[in-house]
Coordinates of C-alpha atoms in Angstrom, one line a residue:
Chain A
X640 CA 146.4 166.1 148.6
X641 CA 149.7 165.1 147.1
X642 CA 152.0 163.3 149.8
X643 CA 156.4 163.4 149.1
X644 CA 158.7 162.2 150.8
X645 CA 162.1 164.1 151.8
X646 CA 164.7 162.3 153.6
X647 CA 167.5 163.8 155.8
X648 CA 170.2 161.7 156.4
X649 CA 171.9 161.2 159.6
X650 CA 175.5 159.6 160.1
X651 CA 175.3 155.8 161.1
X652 CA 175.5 155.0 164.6
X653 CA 177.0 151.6 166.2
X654 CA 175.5 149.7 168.9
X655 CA 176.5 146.4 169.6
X656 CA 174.8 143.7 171.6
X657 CA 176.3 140.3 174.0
X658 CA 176.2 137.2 172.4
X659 CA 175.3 134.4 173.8
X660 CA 175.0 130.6 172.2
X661 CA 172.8 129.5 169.9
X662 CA 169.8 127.3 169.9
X663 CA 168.9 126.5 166.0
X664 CA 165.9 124.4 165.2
X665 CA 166.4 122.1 162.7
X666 CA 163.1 121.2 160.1
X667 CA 162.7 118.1 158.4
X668 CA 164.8 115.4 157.6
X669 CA 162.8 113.0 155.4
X670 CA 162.3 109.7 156.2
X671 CA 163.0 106.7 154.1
X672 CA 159.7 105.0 153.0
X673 CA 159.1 101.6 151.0
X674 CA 157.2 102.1 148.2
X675 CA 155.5 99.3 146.7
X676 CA 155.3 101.5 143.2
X677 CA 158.7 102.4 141.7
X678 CA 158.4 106.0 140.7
X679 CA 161.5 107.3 138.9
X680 CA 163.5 109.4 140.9
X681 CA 163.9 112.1 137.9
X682 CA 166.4 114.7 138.4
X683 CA 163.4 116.8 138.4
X684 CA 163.5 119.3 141.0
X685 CA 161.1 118.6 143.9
X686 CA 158.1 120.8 144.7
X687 CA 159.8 123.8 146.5
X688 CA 160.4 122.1 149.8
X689 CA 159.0 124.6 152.5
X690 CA 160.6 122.4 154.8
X691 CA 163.9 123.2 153.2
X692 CA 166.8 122.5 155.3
X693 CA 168.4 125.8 156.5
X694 CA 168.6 126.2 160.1
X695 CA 166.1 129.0 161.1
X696 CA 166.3 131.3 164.3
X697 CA 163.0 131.4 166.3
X698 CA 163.3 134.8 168.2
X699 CA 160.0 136.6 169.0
X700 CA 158.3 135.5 165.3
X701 CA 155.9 132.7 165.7
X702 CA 157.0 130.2 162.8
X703 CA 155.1 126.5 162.6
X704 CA 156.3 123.4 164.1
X705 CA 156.0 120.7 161.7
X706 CA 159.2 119.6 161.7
X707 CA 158.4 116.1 161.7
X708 CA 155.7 115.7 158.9
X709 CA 156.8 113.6 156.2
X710 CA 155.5 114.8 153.0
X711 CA 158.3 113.7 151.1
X712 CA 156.5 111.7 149.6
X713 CA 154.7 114.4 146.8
X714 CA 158.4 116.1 146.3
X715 CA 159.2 112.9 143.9
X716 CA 156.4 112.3 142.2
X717 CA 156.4 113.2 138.3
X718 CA 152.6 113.7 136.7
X719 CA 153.7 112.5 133.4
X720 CA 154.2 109.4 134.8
X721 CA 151.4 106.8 134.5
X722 CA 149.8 106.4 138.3
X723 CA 148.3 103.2 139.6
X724 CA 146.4 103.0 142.3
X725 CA 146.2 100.0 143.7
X726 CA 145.1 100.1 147.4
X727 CA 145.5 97.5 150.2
X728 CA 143.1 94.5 150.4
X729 CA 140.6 95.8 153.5
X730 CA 140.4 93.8 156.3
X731 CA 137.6 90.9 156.5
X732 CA 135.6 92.6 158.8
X733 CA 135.7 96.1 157.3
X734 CA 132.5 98.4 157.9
X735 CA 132.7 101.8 156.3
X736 CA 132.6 103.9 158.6
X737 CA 129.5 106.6 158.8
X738 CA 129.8 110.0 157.1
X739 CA 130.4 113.0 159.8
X740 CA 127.0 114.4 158.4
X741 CA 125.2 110.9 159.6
X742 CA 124.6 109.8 163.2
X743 CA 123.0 112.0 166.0
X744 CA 124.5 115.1 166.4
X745 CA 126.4 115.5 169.5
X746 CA 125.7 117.8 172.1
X747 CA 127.2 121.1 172.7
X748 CA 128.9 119.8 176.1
X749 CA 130.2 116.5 174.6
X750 CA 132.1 119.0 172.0
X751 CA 133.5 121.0 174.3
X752 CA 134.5 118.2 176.8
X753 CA 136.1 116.5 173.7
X754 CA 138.1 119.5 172.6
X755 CA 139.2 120.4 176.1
X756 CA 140.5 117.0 176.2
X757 CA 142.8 117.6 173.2
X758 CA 144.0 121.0 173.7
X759 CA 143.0 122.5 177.1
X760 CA 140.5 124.9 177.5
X761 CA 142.3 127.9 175.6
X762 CA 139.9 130.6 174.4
X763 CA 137.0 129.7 175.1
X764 CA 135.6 130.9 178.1
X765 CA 134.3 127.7 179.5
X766 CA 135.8 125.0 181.4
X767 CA 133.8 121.3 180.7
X768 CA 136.3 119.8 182.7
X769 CA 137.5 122.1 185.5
X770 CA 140.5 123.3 184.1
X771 CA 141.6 127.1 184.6
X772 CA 139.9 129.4 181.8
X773 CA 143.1 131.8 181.8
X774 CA 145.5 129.2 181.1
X775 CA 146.6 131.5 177.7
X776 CA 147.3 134.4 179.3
X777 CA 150.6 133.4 181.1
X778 CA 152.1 132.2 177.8
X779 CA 150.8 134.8 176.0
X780 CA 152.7 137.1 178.4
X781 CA 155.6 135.6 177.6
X782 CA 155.9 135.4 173.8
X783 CA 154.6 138.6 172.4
X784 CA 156.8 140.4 171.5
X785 CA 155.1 143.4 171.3
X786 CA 155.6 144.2 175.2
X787 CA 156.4 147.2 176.6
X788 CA 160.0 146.4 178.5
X789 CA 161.6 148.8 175.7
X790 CA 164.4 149.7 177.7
X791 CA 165.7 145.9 178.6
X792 CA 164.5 144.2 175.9
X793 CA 166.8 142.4 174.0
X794 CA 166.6 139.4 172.3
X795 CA 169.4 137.7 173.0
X796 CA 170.1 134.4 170.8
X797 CA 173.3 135.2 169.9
X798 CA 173.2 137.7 166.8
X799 CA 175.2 141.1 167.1
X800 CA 173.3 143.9 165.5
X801 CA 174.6 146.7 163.8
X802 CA 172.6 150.0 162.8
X803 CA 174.0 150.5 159.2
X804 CA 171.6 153.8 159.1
X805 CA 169.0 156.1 160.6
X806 CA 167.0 158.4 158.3
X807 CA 164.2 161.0 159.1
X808 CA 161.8 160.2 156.5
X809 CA 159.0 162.7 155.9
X810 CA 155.3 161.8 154.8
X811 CA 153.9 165.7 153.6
X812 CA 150.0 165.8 154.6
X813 CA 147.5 168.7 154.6
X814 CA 148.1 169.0 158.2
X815 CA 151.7 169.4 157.5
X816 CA 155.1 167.2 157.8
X817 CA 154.3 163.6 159.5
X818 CA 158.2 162.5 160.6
X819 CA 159.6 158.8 160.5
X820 CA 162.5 156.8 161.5
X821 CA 163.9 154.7 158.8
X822 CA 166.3 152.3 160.4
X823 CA 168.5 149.8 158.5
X824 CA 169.7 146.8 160.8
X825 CA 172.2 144.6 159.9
X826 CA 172.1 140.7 162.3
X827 CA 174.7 138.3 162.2
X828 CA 176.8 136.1 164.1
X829 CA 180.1 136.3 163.5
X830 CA 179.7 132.3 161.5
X831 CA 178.2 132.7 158.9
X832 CA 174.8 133.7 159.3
X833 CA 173.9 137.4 158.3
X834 CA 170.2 139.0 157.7
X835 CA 169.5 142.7 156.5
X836 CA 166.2 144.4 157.8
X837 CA 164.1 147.7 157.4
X838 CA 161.6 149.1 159.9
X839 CA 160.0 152.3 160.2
X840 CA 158.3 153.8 163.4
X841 CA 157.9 157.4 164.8
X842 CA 160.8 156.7 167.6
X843 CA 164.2 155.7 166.7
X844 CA 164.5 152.9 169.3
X845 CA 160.9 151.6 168.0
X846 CA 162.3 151.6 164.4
X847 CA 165.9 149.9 165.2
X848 CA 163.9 146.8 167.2
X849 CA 161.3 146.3 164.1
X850 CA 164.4 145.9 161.9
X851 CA 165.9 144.3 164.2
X852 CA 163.2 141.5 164.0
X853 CA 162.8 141.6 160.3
X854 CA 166.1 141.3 159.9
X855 CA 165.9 137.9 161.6
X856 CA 163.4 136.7 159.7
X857 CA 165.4 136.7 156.6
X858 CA 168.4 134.9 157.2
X859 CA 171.5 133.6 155.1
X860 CA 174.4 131.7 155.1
X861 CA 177.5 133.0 153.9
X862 CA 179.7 129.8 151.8
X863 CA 183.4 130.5 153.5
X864 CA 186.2 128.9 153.3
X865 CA 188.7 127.7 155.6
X866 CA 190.4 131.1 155.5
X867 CA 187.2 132.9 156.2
X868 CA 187.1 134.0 153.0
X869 CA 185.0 133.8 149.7
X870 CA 185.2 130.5 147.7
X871 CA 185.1 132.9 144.3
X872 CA 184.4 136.3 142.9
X873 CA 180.7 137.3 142.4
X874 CA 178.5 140.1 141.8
X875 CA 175.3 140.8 142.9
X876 CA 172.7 143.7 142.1
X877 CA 169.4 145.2 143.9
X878 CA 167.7 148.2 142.5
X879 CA 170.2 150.2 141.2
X880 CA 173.1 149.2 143.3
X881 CA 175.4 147.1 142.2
X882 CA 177.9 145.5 144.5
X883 CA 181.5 143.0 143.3
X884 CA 183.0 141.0 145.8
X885 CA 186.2 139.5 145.2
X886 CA 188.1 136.8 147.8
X887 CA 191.5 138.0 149.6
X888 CA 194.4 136.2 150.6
X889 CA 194.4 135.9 154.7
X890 CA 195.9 139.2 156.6
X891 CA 194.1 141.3 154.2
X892 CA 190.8 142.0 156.2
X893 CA 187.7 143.4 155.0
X894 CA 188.3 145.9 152.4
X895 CA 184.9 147.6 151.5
X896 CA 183.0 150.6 152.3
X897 CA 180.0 151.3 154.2
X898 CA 177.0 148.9 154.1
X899 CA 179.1 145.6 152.0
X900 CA 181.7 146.3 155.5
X901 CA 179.1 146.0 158.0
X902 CA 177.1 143.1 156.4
X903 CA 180.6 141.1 155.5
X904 CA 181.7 141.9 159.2
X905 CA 178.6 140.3 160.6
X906 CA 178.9 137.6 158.5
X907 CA 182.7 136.5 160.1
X908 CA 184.3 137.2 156.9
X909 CA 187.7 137.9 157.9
X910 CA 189.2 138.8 154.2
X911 CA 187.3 140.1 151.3
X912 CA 187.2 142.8 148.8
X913 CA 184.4 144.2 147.7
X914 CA 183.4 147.2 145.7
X915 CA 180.0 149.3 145.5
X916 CA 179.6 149.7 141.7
X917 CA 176.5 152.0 140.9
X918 CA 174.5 153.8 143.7
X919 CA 175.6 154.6 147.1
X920 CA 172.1 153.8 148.8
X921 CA 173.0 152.1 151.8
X922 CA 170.2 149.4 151.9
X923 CA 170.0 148.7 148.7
X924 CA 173.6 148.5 149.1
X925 CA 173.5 145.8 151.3
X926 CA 170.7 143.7 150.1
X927 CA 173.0 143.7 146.7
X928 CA 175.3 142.1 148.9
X929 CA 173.2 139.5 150.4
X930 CA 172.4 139.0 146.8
X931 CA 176.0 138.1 145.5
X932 CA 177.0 136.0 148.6
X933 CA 173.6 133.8 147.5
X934 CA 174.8 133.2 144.0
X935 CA 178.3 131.6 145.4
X936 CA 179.0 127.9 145.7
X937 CA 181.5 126.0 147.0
X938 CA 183.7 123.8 145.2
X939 CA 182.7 120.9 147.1
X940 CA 178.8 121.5 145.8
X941 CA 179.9 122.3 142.3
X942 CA 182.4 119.0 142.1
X943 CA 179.4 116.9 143.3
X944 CA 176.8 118.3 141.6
X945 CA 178.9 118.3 137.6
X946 CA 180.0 114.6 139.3
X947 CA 183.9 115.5 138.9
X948 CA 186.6 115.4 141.3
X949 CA 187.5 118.9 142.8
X950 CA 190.9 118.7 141.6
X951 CA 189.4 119.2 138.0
X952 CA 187.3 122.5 138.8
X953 CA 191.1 124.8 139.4
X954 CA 192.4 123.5 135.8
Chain B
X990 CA 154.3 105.4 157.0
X991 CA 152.4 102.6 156.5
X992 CA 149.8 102.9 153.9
X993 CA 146.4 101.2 154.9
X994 CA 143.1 100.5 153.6
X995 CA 140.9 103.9 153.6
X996 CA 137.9 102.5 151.6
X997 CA 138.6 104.8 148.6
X998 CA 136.4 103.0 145.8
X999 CA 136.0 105.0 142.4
X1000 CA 132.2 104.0 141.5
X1001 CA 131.5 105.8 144.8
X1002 CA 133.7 108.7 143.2
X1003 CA 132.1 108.7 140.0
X1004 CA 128.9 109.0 141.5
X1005 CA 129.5 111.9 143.7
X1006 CA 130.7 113.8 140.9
X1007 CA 134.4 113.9 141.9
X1008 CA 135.9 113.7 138.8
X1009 CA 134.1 116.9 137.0
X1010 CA 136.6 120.2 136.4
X1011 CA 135.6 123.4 136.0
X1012 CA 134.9 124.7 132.2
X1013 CA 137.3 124.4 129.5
X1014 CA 138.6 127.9 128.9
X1015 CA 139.2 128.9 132.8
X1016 CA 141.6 125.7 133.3
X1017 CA 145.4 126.3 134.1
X1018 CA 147.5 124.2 131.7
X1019 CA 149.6 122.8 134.7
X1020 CA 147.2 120.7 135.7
X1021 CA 147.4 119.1 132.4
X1022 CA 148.8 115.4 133.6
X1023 CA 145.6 115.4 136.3
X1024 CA 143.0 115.9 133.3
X1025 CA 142.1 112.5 131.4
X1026 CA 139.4 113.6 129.0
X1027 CA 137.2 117.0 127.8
X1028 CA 133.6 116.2 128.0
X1029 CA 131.0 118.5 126.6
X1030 CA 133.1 121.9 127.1
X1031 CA 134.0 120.5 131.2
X1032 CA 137.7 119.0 131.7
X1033 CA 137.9 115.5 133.7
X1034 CA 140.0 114.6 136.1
X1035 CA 141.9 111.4 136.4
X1036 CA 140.1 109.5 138.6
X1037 CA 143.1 107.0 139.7
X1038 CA 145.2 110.1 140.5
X1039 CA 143.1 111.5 142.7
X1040 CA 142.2 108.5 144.6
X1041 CA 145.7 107.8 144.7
X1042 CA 146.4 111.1 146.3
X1043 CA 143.9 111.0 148.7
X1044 CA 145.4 107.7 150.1
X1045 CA 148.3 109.1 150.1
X1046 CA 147.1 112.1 152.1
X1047 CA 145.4 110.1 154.3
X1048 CA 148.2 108.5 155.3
X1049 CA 149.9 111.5 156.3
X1050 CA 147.1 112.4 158.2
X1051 CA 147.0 109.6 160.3
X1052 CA 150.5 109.6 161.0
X1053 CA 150.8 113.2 161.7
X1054 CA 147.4 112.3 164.3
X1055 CA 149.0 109.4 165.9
X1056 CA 152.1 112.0 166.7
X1057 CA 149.4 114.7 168.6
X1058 CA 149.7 117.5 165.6
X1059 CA 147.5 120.2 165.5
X1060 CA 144.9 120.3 162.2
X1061 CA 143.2 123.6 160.2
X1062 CA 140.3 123.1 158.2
X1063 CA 139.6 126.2 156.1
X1064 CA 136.6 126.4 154.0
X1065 CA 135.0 129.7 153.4
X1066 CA 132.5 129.1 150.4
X1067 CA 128.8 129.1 151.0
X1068 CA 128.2 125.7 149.7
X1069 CA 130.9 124.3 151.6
X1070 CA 130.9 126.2 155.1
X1071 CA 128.4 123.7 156.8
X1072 CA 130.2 120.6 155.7
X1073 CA 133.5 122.2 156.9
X1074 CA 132.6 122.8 160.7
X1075 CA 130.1 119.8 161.4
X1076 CA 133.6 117.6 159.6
X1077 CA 135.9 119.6 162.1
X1078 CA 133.8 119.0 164.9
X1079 CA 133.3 115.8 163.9
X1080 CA 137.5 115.2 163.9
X1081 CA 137.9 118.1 166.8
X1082 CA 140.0 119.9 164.4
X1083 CA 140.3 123.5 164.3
X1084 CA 138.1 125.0 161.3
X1085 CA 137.5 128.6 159.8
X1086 CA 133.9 128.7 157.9
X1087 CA 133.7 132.2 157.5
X1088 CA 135.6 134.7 156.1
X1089 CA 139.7 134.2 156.6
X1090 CA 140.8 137.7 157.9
X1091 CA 143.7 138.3 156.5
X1092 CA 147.2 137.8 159.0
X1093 CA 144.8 135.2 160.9
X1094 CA 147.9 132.7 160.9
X1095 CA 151.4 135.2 160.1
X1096 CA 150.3 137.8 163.0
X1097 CA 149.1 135.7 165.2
X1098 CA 150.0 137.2 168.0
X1099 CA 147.4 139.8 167.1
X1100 CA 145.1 137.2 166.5
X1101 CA 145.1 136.1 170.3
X1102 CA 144.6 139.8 171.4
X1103 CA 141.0 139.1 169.7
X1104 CA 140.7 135.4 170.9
X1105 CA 141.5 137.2 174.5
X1106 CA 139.0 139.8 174.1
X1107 CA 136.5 137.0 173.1
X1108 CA 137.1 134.7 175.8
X1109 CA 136.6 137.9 178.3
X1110 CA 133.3 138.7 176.6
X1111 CA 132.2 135.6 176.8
X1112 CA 133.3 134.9 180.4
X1113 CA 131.3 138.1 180.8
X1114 CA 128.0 136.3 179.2
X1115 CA 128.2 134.0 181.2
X1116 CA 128.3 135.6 184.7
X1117 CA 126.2 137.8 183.3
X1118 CA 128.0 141.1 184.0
X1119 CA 126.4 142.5 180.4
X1120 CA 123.0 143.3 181.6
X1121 CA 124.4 145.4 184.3
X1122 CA 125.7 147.8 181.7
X1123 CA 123.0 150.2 180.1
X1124 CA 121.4 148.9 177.2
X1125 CA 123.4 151.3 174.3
X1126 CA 127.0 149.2 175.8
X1127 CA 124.8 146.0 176.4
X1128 CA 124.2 145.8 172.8
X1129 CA 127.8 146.5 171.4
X1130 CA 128.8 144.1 173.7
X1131 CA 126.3 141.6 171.7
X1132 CA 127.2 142.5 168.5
X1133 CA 130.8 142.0 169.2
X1134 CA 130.6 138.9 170.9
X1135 CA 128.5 137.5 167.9
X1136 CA 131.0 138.8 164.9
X1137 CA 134.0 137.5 167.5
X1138 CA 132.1 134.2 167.3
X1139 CA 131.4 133.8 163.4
X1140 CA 134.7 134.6 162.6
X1141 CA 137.1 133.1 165.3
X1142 CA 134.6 129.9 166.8
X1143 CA 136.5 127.6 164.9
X1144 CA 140.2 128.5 166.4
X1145 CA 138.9 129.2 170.3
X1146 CA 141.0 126.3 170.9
X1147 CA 143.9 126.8 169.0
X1148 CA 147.2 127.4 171.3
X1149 CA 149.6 127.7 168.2
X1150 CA 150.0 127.7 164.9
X1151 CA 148.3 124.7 163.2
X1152 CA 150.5 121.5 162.1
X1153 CA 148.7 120.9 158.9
X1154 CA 146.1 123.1 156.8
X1155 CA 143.8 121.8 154.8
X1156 CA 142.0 123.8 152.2
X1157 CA 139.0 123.4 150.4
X1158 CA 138.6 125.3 147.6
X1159 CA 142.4 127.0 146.4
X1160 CA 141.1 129.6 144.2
X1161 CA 138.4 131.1 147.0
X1162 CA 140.9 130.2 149.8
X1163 CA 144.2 131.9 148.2
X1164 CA 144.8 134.2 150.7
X1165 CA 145.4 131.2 153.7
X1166 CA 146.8 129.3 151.2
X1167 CA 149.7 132.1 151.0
X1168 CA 150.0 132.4 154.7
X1169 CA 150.7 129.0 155.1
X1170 CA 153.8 129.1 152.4
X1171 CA 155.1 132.0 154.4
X1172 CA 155.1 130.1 157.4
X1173 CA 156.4 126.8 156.1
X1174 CA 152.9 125.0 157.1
X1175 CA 152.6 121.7 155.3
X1176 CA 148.9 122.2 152.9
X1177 CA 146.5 119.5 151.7
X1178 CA 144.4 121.1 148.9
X1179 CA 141.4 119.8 147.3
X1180 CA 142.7 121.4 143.9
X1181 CA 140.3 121.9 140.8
X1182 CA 141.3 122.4 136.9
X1183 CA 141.5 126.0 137.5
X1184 CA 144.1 125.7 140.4
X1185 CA 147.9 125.3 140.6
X1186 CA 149.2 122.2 141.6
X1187 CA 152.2 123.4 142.4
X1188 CA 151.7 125.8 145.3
X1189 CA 151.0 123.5 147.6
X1190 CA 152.4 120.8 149.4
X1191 CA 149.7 117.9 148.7
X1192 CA 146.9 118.5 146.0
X1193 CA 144.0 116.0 145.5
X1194 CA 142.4 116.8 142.4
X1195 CA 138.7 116.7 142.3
X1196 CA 135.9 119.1 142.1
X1197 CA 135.5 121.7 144.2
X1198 CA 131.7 122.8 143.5
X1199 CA 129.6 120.2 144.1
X1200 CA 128.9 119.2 148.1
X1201 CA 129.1 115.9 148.1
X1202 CA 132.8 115.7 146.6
X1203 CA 133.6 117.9 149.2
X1204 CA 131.5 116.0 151.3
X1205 CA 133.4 112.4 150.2
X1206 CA 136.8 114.1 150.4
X1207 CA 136.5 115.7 153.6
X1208 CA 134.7 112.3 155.1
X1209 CA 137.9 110.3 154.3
X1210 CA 139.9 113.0 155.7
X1211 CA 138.1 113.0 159.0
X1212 CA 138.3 109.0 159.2
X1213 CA 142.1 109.2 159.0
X1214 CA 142.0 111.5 161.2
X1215 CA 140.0 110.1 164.2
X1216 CA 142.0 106.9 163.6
X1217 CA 145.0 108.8 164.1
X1218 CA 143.9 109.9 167.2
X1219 CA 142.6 107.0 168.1
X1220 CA 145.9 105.1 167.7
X1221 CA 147.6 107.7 169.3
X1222 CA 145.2 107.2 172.9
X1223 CA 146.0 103.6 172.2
X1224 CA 149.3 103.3 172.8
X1225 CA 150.8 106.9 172.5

C-alpha cells in the first residue's frame, strides 16, 4: 500500500498576539577556581558547552535547571597534556568509608522516610511522614501544556507569532485520503530574537499551537546594528532555497518577499534587503534565512577575535 | 570548589580491574590520550587520568549536593543493574535499572501521566480496592502495576528534571545519554575505550564490564554524594 502525499496550498493568514515583558533565564556563568595544576589554557575550543550562554525562553517546554553547576572545569582540559594526580593529604583520622553493598540493608520504611525527606512524597503512593500523597497533581495541572483551554490558551511571554503558511497535506491510505494541517509559525519579539517552527495536526488551531511551541524551542539572535539593520551581507541556504540578505541604509524598511519578510519583521529589523534566490518553498525559505543571519558577526566580535582595532576591519 | 581528599588510591584500582579497556579493534581513536599501553590484544587506560577525573567529579558532586540538586543514576546492563539501585538508595538518588524508555527525560510531561497512573494503582493496592474488581481486571491491574514498577521505581520521587545524570555504561546507555544533551543536563560518564569522550560533559575512563569497577566508581560517587548532603543539613 503505497502512501503520497499531495499538498494544496492555502493563502497565509495573519494573527497576531499581545506582548507582554520578558522573563529570560540566564544558564551558567562559570566560576573562577584556583587550580593548584597549571593546565594551558589552549586556544582549543572547549567541549561544546551545553550550558552555552544564550538566553533561552522557558514557555510550556520542560528544560533542566542546572544553571549553577560548575563544570568548567573539563571545558579546559587538553588530553595531550601530561595529567598528575596528586590528591590532598587525608585527614589524621580518616576511615574509609563502607561500600553501599556493605552494612545491613535498610528497611523498606527507613528508605522511604529518607526519600520523602528530600523530595516530598511525589509518586509514590505512600506517605512515611504524613505528607499529602497528591501533592503532584496541582503542579502538574499547571505546567502541561497539553491542556484542553484551546480557545484561551496563549502563552504569553512576550513573542508575537505570525502564521507564514497553512497547507492541507494528504497521507493516501487504502481506506482513502487521511487530511493534515501543515502550519509554519514564525516567533519573535520585535529585539532580536526570532525562531521558525513546523507542526502538523488534523485541526488547524492544533497545528498553529505545536509550531507555535516548536518554534520557541529553537531560538536565535539576530546581530543588528544601531540602525536596526545588518552588520554585513550574507547568504544562507536550506534544502534548495537559497536566501541573500544585504543591509539598507535607515528609511528603507524591509524589502523582501514572503517568508525572509515575516521572519526579518519578527526579528525588529527595521531595514534590510533580501532576496529568495532558488525555490520559493516557504519554510525552507525561512529556515534559509535563520541560516544567513547565524553566519553574521559583528564588527566588534570580529575586531576582538583577529585582535585588531575596528577601525582596521572598513579599510 | 574545593577539592578534598576522596580516598582514591590506584593499587585499590588496579586490583579491581579499573584500568582494563575493551579489545583492541572495537576502540574509538579519540580516546587515544586516555589509553597508556596495549596489553595482550586489550587497551589500558591511564590510570592517573582516571583517578584524576574521578576527583574531579567528585567534587562536583559534592558541591552540586551541598546546593540541594537533584541526581540520575542510569544503569541498564545486567551486570550492573543491582549495583545501580542498592548505590542510589544508598545516596537517595533517583536511578533507572531497567530498560530507559525512550522520551523518559525530553517528554516528560508524558512521563508523569504514567508516574500518575502508577501512584493511583498503587494507592489502589493499598486500600485494597483491586480485589473488589473481578479477577480478569484484578489481574491487569497486577500486571501493570508490576511493569509500572520495574520501569519507573527508580523516578517515583522525581518532581523535575534531574540536576546531574550519571551514566554507567555510554555505549548501552546512548539513548539517555542523547536526551540529556538535548536538554542541556550536565553528564558524568564512566566512559570505556569504545566510547566518545567528547559527548559528554565529564568522562571518567575505566572499565565498564567488570562489577567491581563499577562497583569502586559508583562507591566514590555515592560518598561525595552523601557528604554533600550531609554538609548541606549542616549548615545549608
Amino acid at each position: 500500500m503505497a502512501a503520497t502525499t499531495v499538498t494544496l496550498s492555502f493563502l497565509s493568514l495573519h494573527t497576531a498576539t499581545t506582548s507582554t515583558p520578558t522573563t529570560r533565564l540566564s544558564l551558567l556563568k562559570s566560576t573562577t577556581k584556583l587550580h593548584p595544576f597549571s593546565f594551558s589554557l589552549s586556544p582549543k575550543s572547549p567541549f561544546l558547552s551545553l550550558l552555552s550562554s544564550h538566553p533561552k525562553i522557558i514557555t510550556t517546554i520542560t528544560k533542566a535547571n542546572s544553571s549553577d553547576i560548575d563544570t568548567s572545569f573539563f571545558d579546559n582540559v587538553n588530553p595531550e597534556e601530561e595529567v598528575v594526580f596528586d590528591p590532598p593529604t587525608p585527614p589524621e583520622d580518616y576511615i574509609p568509608p563502607p561500600s553501599f553493598d556493605e552494612g545491613p540493608l535498610e528497611t523498606e520504611e527507613e528508605i522511604a522516610a529518607a526519600y520523602e525527606e528530600l523530595y516530598g512524597p511525589a509518586y509514590s503512593g505512600v506517605s512515611v511522614l504524613g505528607k499529602d500523597i497528591y501533592v503532584m497533581d496541582s503542579k502538574v495541572k499547571k505546567t502541561s501544556g497539553w491542556s484542553s483551554r484551546s480557545k484561551k490558551e496563549k502563552i504569553k511571554d512576550g513573542f508575537d507569532e505570525r502564521v507564514v503558511q497553512v497547507r492541507r497535506v494528504t497521507k493516501v491510505v487504502k481506506g482513502g485520503k487521511q487530511l493534515h494541517f501543515r502550519a509554519v509559525v514564525i516567533v519573535g519579539d520585535k529585539q532580536g530574537q526570532v525562531g521558525v517552527g513546523v507542526g502538523k495536526a488534523k485541526e488547524v488551531i492544533a497545528a498553529v499551537q505545536k509550531s507555535a511551541i516548536d518554534a520557541r524551542r529553537n531560538i536565535i539572535t539576530v546581530p543588528m546594528t544601531k540602525y536596526l539593520t545588518f552588520p554585513h551581507r550574507s547568504e544562507g541556504d536550506f534544502g534548495a532555497a537559497k536566501v541573500m540578505l544585504r543591509p539598507a541604509s535607515p528609511g528603507t524598511g524591509v524589502i523582501a518577499g514572503g517568508a525572509v519578510r515575516i521572519v526579518l519583521e519578527m526579528a525588529g529589523v527595521e531595514n534590510a534587503l533580501g532576496k529568495q534566490l532558488r525555490s520559493k518553498n516557504a519554510l525552507n525559505n525561512a529556515r534559509a534565512t535563520v541560516v544567513a543571519v547565524q553566519k553574521m558577526r559583528q564588527f566588534s566580535d570580529v575586531a576582538r577575535d583577529r585582535g585588531i582595532p575596528m577601525e582596521e576591519l572598513w579599510k | 570548589m574545593i577539592r578534598r581528599y576522596w580516598n582514591i588510591n590506584l593499587k585499590e584500582m588496579l586490583e579491581t580491574g579499573v584500568h582494563f579497556g575493551h579489545a583492541t579493534r572495537k576502540w574509538n581513536p579519540k580516546m587515544a590520550p586516555y589509553i597508556s599501553a596495549k596489553r595482550k590484544g586489550i587497551h589500558i587506560t591511564n590510570l592517573t587520568r582516571t583517578a584524576r577525573f574521578l576527583s574531579e567529579a567528585c567534587d562536583l558532586v559534592f558541591d552540586a549536593a551541598s546546593r540541594k540538586k537533584q541526581f540520575l543514576i542510569v544503569g541498564t546492563k545486567k551486570k550492573a543493574a543491582d549495583p545501580v539501585t542498592r548505590a542510589a538508595i544508598r545516596a537517595r538518588c533517583h536511578y533507572v535499572n531497567k530498560k530507559w524508555l525512550g522520551g523518559l527525560l525530553t517528554n516528560w510531561s508524558t512521563t508523569e501521566m504514567r508516574l500518575q497512573k502508577f501512584r493511583d494503582l498503587r494507592m489502589e493496592q493499598k486500600t485494597g480496592g483491586i480485589n473488589r474488581l473481578p479477577k480478569g481486571d484484578a489481574a491487569r491491574l497486577k500486571r501493570e502495576l508490576f511493569h509500572l514498577q520495574t520501569y519507573l521505581g527508580g523516578i517515583k520521587y522525581m518532581t523535575g528534571l534531574p540536576d546531574i545524570v550519571i551514566i554507567v555504561d555510554q555505549q548501552e546507555e546512548y539513548m539517555a545519554l542523547r536526551e540529556c544533551i538535548t536538554l542541556g543536563i550536565p553528564t558524568i560518564c564512566l566512559i570505556d575505550t569504545n566510547c566518545d569522550p567528547d559527548l559528554t560533559d565529564i568522562s571518567i575512563p575505566a572499565n565498564d564490564d567488570a562489577i567491581a569497577s563499577i562497583r569502586l566508581i559508583l562507591n566514590k560517587l555515592v560518598f561525595a554524594i552523601c557528604e554533600g548532603r550531609s554538609s548541606y543539613i549542616r549548615n545549608p
